[in-house]
Amino acid sequence: MDIQGFLLAWDNGDDCIEVQTSGSTGIPKKMRVKKSHMLASARRTNDYFGLKKGDRTLLCMSLDYIAGKMMAVRAIERGLQMDVVEPCGHPLANVSCGYDFIAMVPMQVWNSLRNDDERARLCETGQLLIGGGEISREMESELEHLPCQSWSSYGMTETLSHIALRRIGGGLWYEPLPQVSLSLADDGCLVVTDEATGVKDMKTNDIAEFHEDGRRFRILGRKDNVICSGGIKIQAEEVERIIADHFHLPFMITKQKDVKFGEVAVMVIESTDPSVIEEARAICQEHLPKYWLPRHYALVPQLPRTETGKVKR
């Protein structure tokens, strides 16, 4: 969908609009959501970041998904000046000015940090919102030293973009936005209620823990990614976070069935060089608890990813 197609759908007189999930945790599905709820979400974000009529924003994500659609709705709700560029890995390559507000996925931010001109555009940005994937500690460290304010977001299609934010450089805990109430289900998964967007007791697949203040939270990983190995529960994302500080190639932790242990951890590395397996094995043995160690290592030319850049396990 292009911006003209979105605006036609937005102004067609229907109270709802169709959105599509990203497919990071299953088959992509289509949903119909109320435009009034999208406007409420947009108003809350605009208020949070102090955006006002005439401020400049950049749409650089696909309008096929909720993140792109909500950027357009924020511009509509607040009267923002919105430039549109084709969704790509280098959205700042051909822009010549700074922006008050930009939303990107981690891959776009990473690429922009590697190019001097694009990095300069990031430095001229007022607020940078990052969603759609894990932010590496290396990227977070770089962003801390930029003059722009950078934020990690938590949300999904069902919540019409983010319902919580975390300031980059401000710790690991997400702060829920106004009108958002959170709790934990018996299995540790986060449950979301949001008065603004009509979400009521929606159980996610994200295993979370709350800060001692009872409000802020952090995500440990997805329930689907728990590896039950010999009676030990291993969270794949926690293993990845530890290894990522020491290993230089793209990789993911997944699982496979095992006769003895039930399930075992597997490290899948994006490479065709067999020598990296021994490097990965040595790093894992040095930094991981004994019972978290991958039992198998595999090489692939390219990790499977969704259209929005998330790894598909």
Coordinates of C-alpha atoms in Angstrom, one line a residue:
M1 CA 0.0 0.0 0.0
D2 CA 1.2 3.5 -0.8
I3 CA 0.3 6.7 1.0
Q4 CA -2.4 7.6 -1.6
G5 CA -4.0 4.2 -1.1
F6 CA -3.9 4.6 2.7
L7 CA -5.5 8.0 2.6
L8 CA -8.3 6.7 0.4
A9 CA -8.9 3.9 2.8
W10 CA -8.8 6.3 5.7
D11 CA -11.4 8.7 4.2
N12 CA -13.7 6.1 2.7
G13 CA -16.5 6.6 5.3
D14 CA -15.9 3.2 7.0
D15 CA -15.4 3.3 10.7
C16 CA -12.8 0.6 10.5
I17 CA -9.6 -0.1 8.5
E18 CA -7.9 -3.4 7.7
V19 CA -4.4 -4.1 9.2
Q20 CA -2.1 -7.1 9.0
T21 CA 0.1 -8.7 11.6
S22 CA 3.8 -9.0 10.8
G23 CA 4.0 -12.8 10.9
S24 CA 6.9 -12.9 13.3
T25 CA 5.2 -15.5 15.5
G26 CA 3.0 -17.3 13.0
I27 CA 1.1 -16.9 9.8
P28 CA 0.3 -13.2 9.1
K29 CA -3.4 -12.4 9.6
K30 CA -5.6 -9.5 8.7
M31 CA -7.7 -7.6 11.3
R32 CA -10.3 -4.8 11.2
V33 CA -9.7 -2.1 13.7
K34 CA -11.6 1.1 14.6
K35 CA -10.2 4.3 13.2
S36 CA -11.3 6.0 16.4
H37 CA -9.0 3.7 18.4
M38 CA -6.1 4.4 16.0
L39 CA -6.7 8.2 16.5
A40 CA -6.7 7.7 20.3
S41 CA -3.4 5.8 20.1
A42 CA -1.9 8.5 17.8
R43 CA -3.1 11.3 20.1
R44 CA -1.4 9.7 23.1
T45 CA 1.9 9.2 21.3
N46 CA 1.8 12.8 20.0
D47 CA 1.1 14.1 23.4
Y48 CA 3.8 12.0 25.0
F49 CA 6.5 13.3 22.6
G50 CA 5.2 16.8 22.7
L51 CA 4.6 17.0 19.0
K52 CA 2.7 20.0 17.7
K53 CA 1.1 21.1 14.4
G54 CA 3.7 21.7 11.7
D55 CA 6.4 19.5 13.3
R56 CA 8.3 17.4 10.7
T57 CA 8.1 13.6 10.6
L58 CA 9.3 10.9 8.3
L59 CA 7.4 7.8 7.2
C60 CA 9.9 5.2 6.2
M61 CA 8.1 2.0 7.1
S62 CA 5.6 -0.1 5.1
L63 CA 2.0 1.0 5.2
D64 CA 1.1 -2.6 4.9
Y65 CA 1.7 -2.9 8.7
I66 CA 0.5 -1.2 11.8
A67 CA 3.8 0.8 12.4
G68 CA 3.6 2.5 9.1
K69 CA -0.1 3.1 9.3
M70 CA 0.2 4.7 12.7
M71 CA 2.9 7.1 11.5
A72 CA 0.4 8.3 9.0
V73 CA -2.4 8.6 11.5
R74 CA -0.2 10.6 13.9
A75 CA 0.4 13.1 11.1
I76 CA -3.3 13.3 10.5
E77 CA -4.2 13.6 14.1
R78 CA -1.7 16.4 14.9
G79 CA -1.3 18.1 11.5
L80 CA 2.3 17.1 11.2
Q81 CA 4.4 17.7 8.0
M82 CA 5.2 14.2 6.9
D83 CA 7.8 13.2 4.2
V84 CA 7.4 9.8 2.7
V85 CA 10.3 7.6 1.5
E86 CA 10.2 4.1 0.1
P87 CA 10.7 1.5 3.0
C88 CA 14.3 0.3 2.8
G89 CA 17.4 -0.3 4.8
H90 CA 18.7 3.2 4.4
P91 CA 15.7 5.6 4.8
L92 CA 17.9 8.6 5.6
A93 CA 20.1 8.2 2.5
N94 CA 18.3 10.8 0.4
V95 CA 16.8 13.3 2.9
S96 CA 18.4 16.7 3.5
C97 CA 16.8 17.9 6.7
G98 CA 16.3 16.9 10.3
Y99 CA 13.0 15.7 11.7
D100 CA 11.2 16.2 15.0
F101 CA 10.0 12.6 15.1
I102 CA 11.0 9.4 13.2
A103 CA 10.1 5.8 13.8
M104 CA 12.3 3.0 12.5
V105 CA 13.0 -0.7 12.9
P106 CA 16.4 -1.7 14.4
M107 CA 17.9 -2.7 11.1
Q108 CA 17.3 0.8 9.6
V109 CA 18.8 2.5 12.7
W110 CA 21.9 0.2 12.5
N111 CA 22.5 1.0 8.9
S112 CA 22.1 4.7 9.5
L113 CA 24.7 4.6 12.2
R114 CA 27.2 3.1 9.8
N115 CA 27.0 6.0 7.3
D116 CA 28.3 9.4 8.2
D117 CA 25.7 11.4 6.3
E118 CA 22.8 9.3 7.6
R119 CA 24.2 9.4 11.1
A120 CA 24.2 13.2 10.8
R121 CA 20.5 13.1 10.0
L122 CA 19.9 11.0 13.1
C123 CA 21.8 13.6 15.2
E124 CA 19.3 16.2 13.8
T125 CA 16.3 14.1 14.9
G126 CA 14.3 15.2 17.9
Q127 CA 12.8 11.9 18.9
L128 CA 13.7 8.5 17.5
L129 CA 11.2 5.7 18.1
I130 CA 12.5 2.1 17.5
G131 CA 10.2 -0.9 17.4
G132 CA 9.8 -4.2 15.7
G133 CA 12.7 -6.0 17.1
E134 CA 15.5 -6.4 19.7
I135 CA 17.9 -3.5 20.1
S136 CA 21.5 -4.8 20.5
R137 CA 23.6 -3.5 23.4
E138 CA 26.1 -2.2 20.9
M139 CA 23.5 -0.2 19.1
E140 CA 22.1 1.1 22.4
S141 CA 25.5 2.2 23.4
E142 CA 26.0 4.2 20.2
L143 CA 22.5 5.8 20.5
E144 CA 23.2 7.0 24.0
H145 CA 25.9 9.3 22.7
L146 CA 23.8 10.9 20.0
P147 CA 22.0 14.3 20.8
C148 CA 18.6 12.9 19.7
Q149 CA 16.3 11.2 22.3
S150 CA 15.9 7.5 21.4
W151 CA 13.2 5.2 22.6
S152 CA 12.5 1.4 22.5
S153 CA 8.8 0.6 22.1
Y154 CA 6.7 -2.4 23.2
G155 CA 3.6 -3.2 21.4
M156 CA 2.0 -5.2 18.6
T157 CA -0.6 -5.0 15.9
E158 CA -3.4 -5.9 18.3
T159 CA -2.5 -2.9 20.6
L160 CA -2.3 -0.5 17.6
S161 CA 1.4 0.1 17.9
H162 CA 3.2 0.7 21.2
I163 CA 1.6 0.7 24.7
A164 CA 4.9 1.1 26.6
L165 CA 8.2 2.9 26.1
R166 CA 11.8 2.7 27.4
R167 CA 14.3 5.5 27.0
I168 CA 17.5 4.3 25.4
G169 CA 20.2 4.6 28.1
G170 CA 17.7 4.7 30.9
G171 CA 17.6 1.1 31.9
L172 CA 15.9 -2.1 30.9
W173 CA 12.4 -1.3 32.2
Y174 CA 9.4 -0.3 30.0
E175 CA 7.0 2.3 31.3
P176 CA 3.3 1.8 30.3
L177 CA 1.6 4.7 28.6
P178 CA -1.4 6.4 30.2
Q179 CA -4.6 4.3 30.3
V180 CA -2.6 1.1 30.0
S181 CA -3.0 -1.5 32.7
L182 CA -0.8 -4.6 32.9
S183 CA -0.8 -7.9 34.8
L184 CA 0.7 -11.4 34.6
A185 CA -1.2 -14.6 33.7
D186 CA -0.5 -17.7 35.7
D187 CA 2.2 -18.8 33.2
G188 CA 4.0 -15.5 33.4
C189 CA 2.7 -14.0 30.2
L190 CA 1.8 -10.3 30.1
V191 CA -1.9 -9.3 30.0
V192 CA -2.8 -5.9 28.5
T193 CA -5.8 -3.7 29.0
D194 CA -5.8 -0.3 27.2
E195 CA -8.8 2.0 27.6
A196 CA -7.7 4.2 24.7
T197 CA -7.6 1.5 22.1
G198 CA -10.4 -0.9 23.4
V199 CA -8.0 -3.7 24.3
K200 CA -9.4 -5.7 27.3
D201 CA -7.5 -8.4 29.2
M202 CA -5.5 -9.4 26.1
K203 CA -3.0 -12.2 27.0
T204 CA 0.2 -11.9 25.0
N205 CA 2.8 -14.7 24.5
D206 CA 5.5 -12.5 26.1
I207 CA 6.9 -13.7 29.4
A208 CA 7.5 -10.6 31.5
E209 CA 8.6 -9.6 35.0
F210 CA 7.6 -6.4 36.9
H211 CA 9.8 -4.0 38.6
E212 CA 9.4 -3.7 42.4
D213 CA 7.4 -0.6 41.8
G214 CA 4.7 -2.9 40.3
R215 CA 4.2 -0.8 37.1
R216 CA 7.4 -0.9 35.0
F217 CA 8.2 -4.2 33.3
R218 CA 10.7 -6.0 31.1
I219 CA 10.2 -8.8 28.6
L220 CA 12.2 -12.0 29.1
G221 CA 11.1 -13.6 25.9
R222 CA 8.2 -15.3 24.2
K223 CA 6.5 -18.3 25.7
D224 CA 6.9 -20.1 22.4
N225 CA 10.7 -19.8 22.8
V226 CA 11.0 -21.5 26.1
I227 CA 13.2 -24.6 25.7
C228 CA 12.4 -27.4 28.2
S229 CA 15.6 -29.3 28.4
G230 CA 16.0 -32.1 31.0
G231 CA 13.7 -30.3 33.4
I232 CA 15.5 -26.9 33.0
K233 CA 13.5 -24.1 31.3
I234 CA 15.8 -22.0 29.0
Q235 CA 14.5 -18.7 27.5
A236 CA 16.0 -18.5 24.0
E237 CA 16.1 -14.7 24.1
E238 CA 18.0 -14.6 27.4
V239 CA 20.6 -16.9 25.9
E240 CA 20.8 -14.6 22.8
R241 CA 21.3 -11.5 24.9
I242 CA 24.3 -13.0 26.7
I243 CA 26.0 -14.4 23.5
A244 CA 25.4 -11.2 21.5
D245 CA 27.9 -9.3 23.7
H246 CA 30.6 -11.5 22.5
F247 CA 29.7 -12.9 19.0
H248 CA 30.0 -10.8 15.9
L249 CA 27.7 -12.7 13.4
P250 CA 23.9 -12.8 13.1
F251 CA 22.5 -15.8 14.9
M252 CA 19.5 -17.1 16.7
I253 CA 18.8 -19.7 19.4
T254 CA 16.1 -22.2 18.7
K255 CA 15.3 -25.8 19.8
Q256 CA 14.8 -29.3 18.5
K257 CA 13.4 -32.5 19.9
D258 CA 15.8 -34.8 21.8
V259 CA 15.2 -38.4 23.0
K260 CA 17.2 -37.9 26.3
F261 CA 16.4 -34.3 27.3
G262 CA 13.0 -33.7 25.6
E263 CA 14.3 -30.5 23.9
V264 CA 17.7 -29.1 23.4
A265 CA 19.0 -25.6 22.5
V266 CA 20.4 -25.1 19.0
M267 CA 22.5 -22.1 17.8
V268 CA 21.9 -21.2 14.2
I269 CA 24.5 -18.9 12.7
E270 CA 24.3 -16.9 9.5
S271 CA 27.5 -17.9 7.8
T272 CA 29.0 -20.4 5.4
D273 CA 32.4 -20.6 7.2
P274 CA 32.6 -23.9 9.3
S275 CA 35.3 -22.4 11.5
V276 CA 32.8 -20.0 13.2
I277 CA 31.2 -23.0 14.9
E278 CA 34.2 -23.6 17.2
E279 CA 34.3 -19.8 17.9
A280 CA 30.7 -19.9 18.9
R281 CA 31.1 -23.0 21.0
A282 CA 34.0 -21.5 22.9
I283 CA 32.0 -18.3 23.6
C284 CA 29.0 -20.2 24.8
Q285 CA 31.1 -22.4 27.1
E286 CA 32.7 -19.3 28.6
H287 CA 29.7 -17.2 29.2
L288 CA 26.6 -19.4 29.5
P289 CA 25.5 -21.5 32.5
K290 CA 26.2 -25.2 31.9
Y291 CA 22.6 -26.2 31.4
W292 CA 21.9 -23.4 28.9
L293 CA 24.6 -24.5 26.4
P294 CA 23.5 -25.3 22.9
R295 CA 23.7 -29.0 22.1
H296 CA 24.0 -28.4 18.4
Y297 CA 25.3 -25.7 16.0
A298 CA 24.1 -25.1 12.5
L299 CA 25.1 -22.8 9.6
V300 CA 22.7 -21.1 7.2
P301 CA 23.4 -18.7 4.3
Q302 CA 20.8 -16.3 5.7
L303 CA 18.5 -16.4 8.7
P304 CA 14.8 -16.5 7.9
R305 CA 13.2 -13.1 8.4
T306 CA 9.8 -11.5 8.1
E307 CA 9.1 -8.5 5.7
T308 CA 9.7 -6.2 8.7
G309 CA 13.1 -7.7 9.5
K310 CA 12.2 -9.9 12.5
V311 CA 13.9 -13.3 12.7
K312 CA 11.4 -16.1 12.1
R313 CA 12.1 -19.0 14.4

